[in-house]
Amino acid sequence: MPGGQPRTGGRSSGGSGSGSSGGRSRNELWRLLTEYCTPRRDCGVTLPSGPCGRIHVKDKRVQIIVERRQYLHSSICSDKDCETTVEQVFYKNPDKKRPVFSDGKFFGQSSPALVAKIEKAFTDLIDEFASTVKPGKEENTEDLPVLYESCCAGHCDDLIYLLEFGKIKALDRYTKEEFSEVMSCYHGGQAVGHHMSFFMHYIVHFFIGTKLLLYNNVEQAPKLHRMYDSACDGQTFLPYQRKNLHLWMKDLDVTTEMCKAAFRCIYLYVYWRRKFEPDYNIETDRILELGNGERIGFWCFSSS
C-alpha cells in the first residue's frame, strides 16, 4: 500500500548475475505475470491426486463428482496402489484462457503460490541489477532540467532526481544522516505517509504493469491511474518523465524509455539502501511488494 512503513529483515543472499541469467529472470517474470493475468475460463474442480497426476476416486463424494462430469472420466487413476498425496484442480477446457487485459479489463486470480513465484522473480531481477552497479560510475552524465516543484522540504526530491537520472556518484556522497532523514520522512498527511514508500509504490507498479502490456503486445490497454498525472502531497512518478505520459502506450519507443527509467530508479533504490543497511533484505522490503500475498495489485491502472 502507498505510504506504508518500510520493512527490513535478515541479510539478503545477493547475487551478481550475468547477461544471460538476466534474460532468464526477465522472461520468467513476464511469463509468470502473463500466466497470472490469463486465468482459465472455467474454475475447475479440486480433487485428490498423487504422483500420477490423475484423479483418485477414494470415497463416495469424489465418485459422485466424477460421475456427473463426463470430461473427468478419462482422468481417473486405475492404479490402486498409487498414493494420494495432493489436491489438484482439473479443468474442462484447460487450454481456454482469457486474453491479457481483454477489452481493456484486468483479469487476475487468487493464487498465493503463483504470486509468491512472481514476487521472487521480481526481486531476483532487481537484485541482479542492483548487485552489479559500480560505485562512482554514472549511468547518465547529462544535467537535465527538473520539471517539477519540490513537494518535500527534506532530501526526498533530491534523491528522486538522482535515482531517475542514474547519478551514482551523487548517491555515493549521501551521508548516513541524509539517508536517515529520507527514510524517516513522513509528510503530506495520511494519504502519503512514508514518502519513499509512497513514491516507490507507484514506480514499481508502473514498471510491472507497463512492461506486461508491452510483453504481450496488448493493443487495447487499460487507462493509466490519474495519480501519475501530477505530484500531489508526494511524488507519484519520475518528475522528468512525467511530460511523456501522454504518449504512454501510444508511442512504444517513448513508453519503453519510461520503463527503463522506472526500473533504473527501482534497482538504484535497492543499491542505495544496501550502502547504509548491512542487513537489508530485498525479499522482505514491503516497498517492493506487488500485492497482498494472494493477488497482484496492478495499482497503476485506473479502475474506471
C-alpha angles and dihedrals in degrees: 000000000000115000094020123149114267114242130208131187142160126346116293118240088229120194136206099218128187138231094268094046088048089056090051091048093051094046091047092050095050092042091054093045090050090051089050092051095047104061118178116267093237123052095225128212126272115228138163116273142159143201089313092065090226134113119281109210098202103146144023094264093058091043092056092047092051095044091054094051113060093189089066096056094086092051099062118122112234096190107102091194094055108116120234106232109149147027111241133188116235119197133204092215106018094173097052109095136162114258117251108274092349110202089358092299127124121233116189133161139221102250117143093183093053093043090053090054091049093049090049093049090049096050091044090056093049091045092054094055095039091051093054098051109121114221112244095014112122117221090194123025097183121108100221124186120261108237100195144065117249114256095184126063091203131064097286098099092045090053093048089053091053093047093049094051099036095243095170096164090056091046089053090055093061113117126222089251092054091047091052091048092055095044092050096045114127117168142136097057132272094319091067106026111161103025101211091046089051093049097043092048090064094041094051093049093044090055096045096044097044096045090050090055092048093046091054096039091235109189100188102049125189117251118273114245113265091231088081093062096078142358111262119183087324137026114274101177144014101293098219094043093050090085088066097053092098086067094052110138089352098079105035094193091055091043091052091051090051089052091050091051092048093050092047088053090053099050093041088053088057091045090051095049092049090058091064103026113057090184096048110139116197092200093060098040103118090198087073097047115127098198146339099291094269102051139025111239105211088195091172092079126079116244092214 
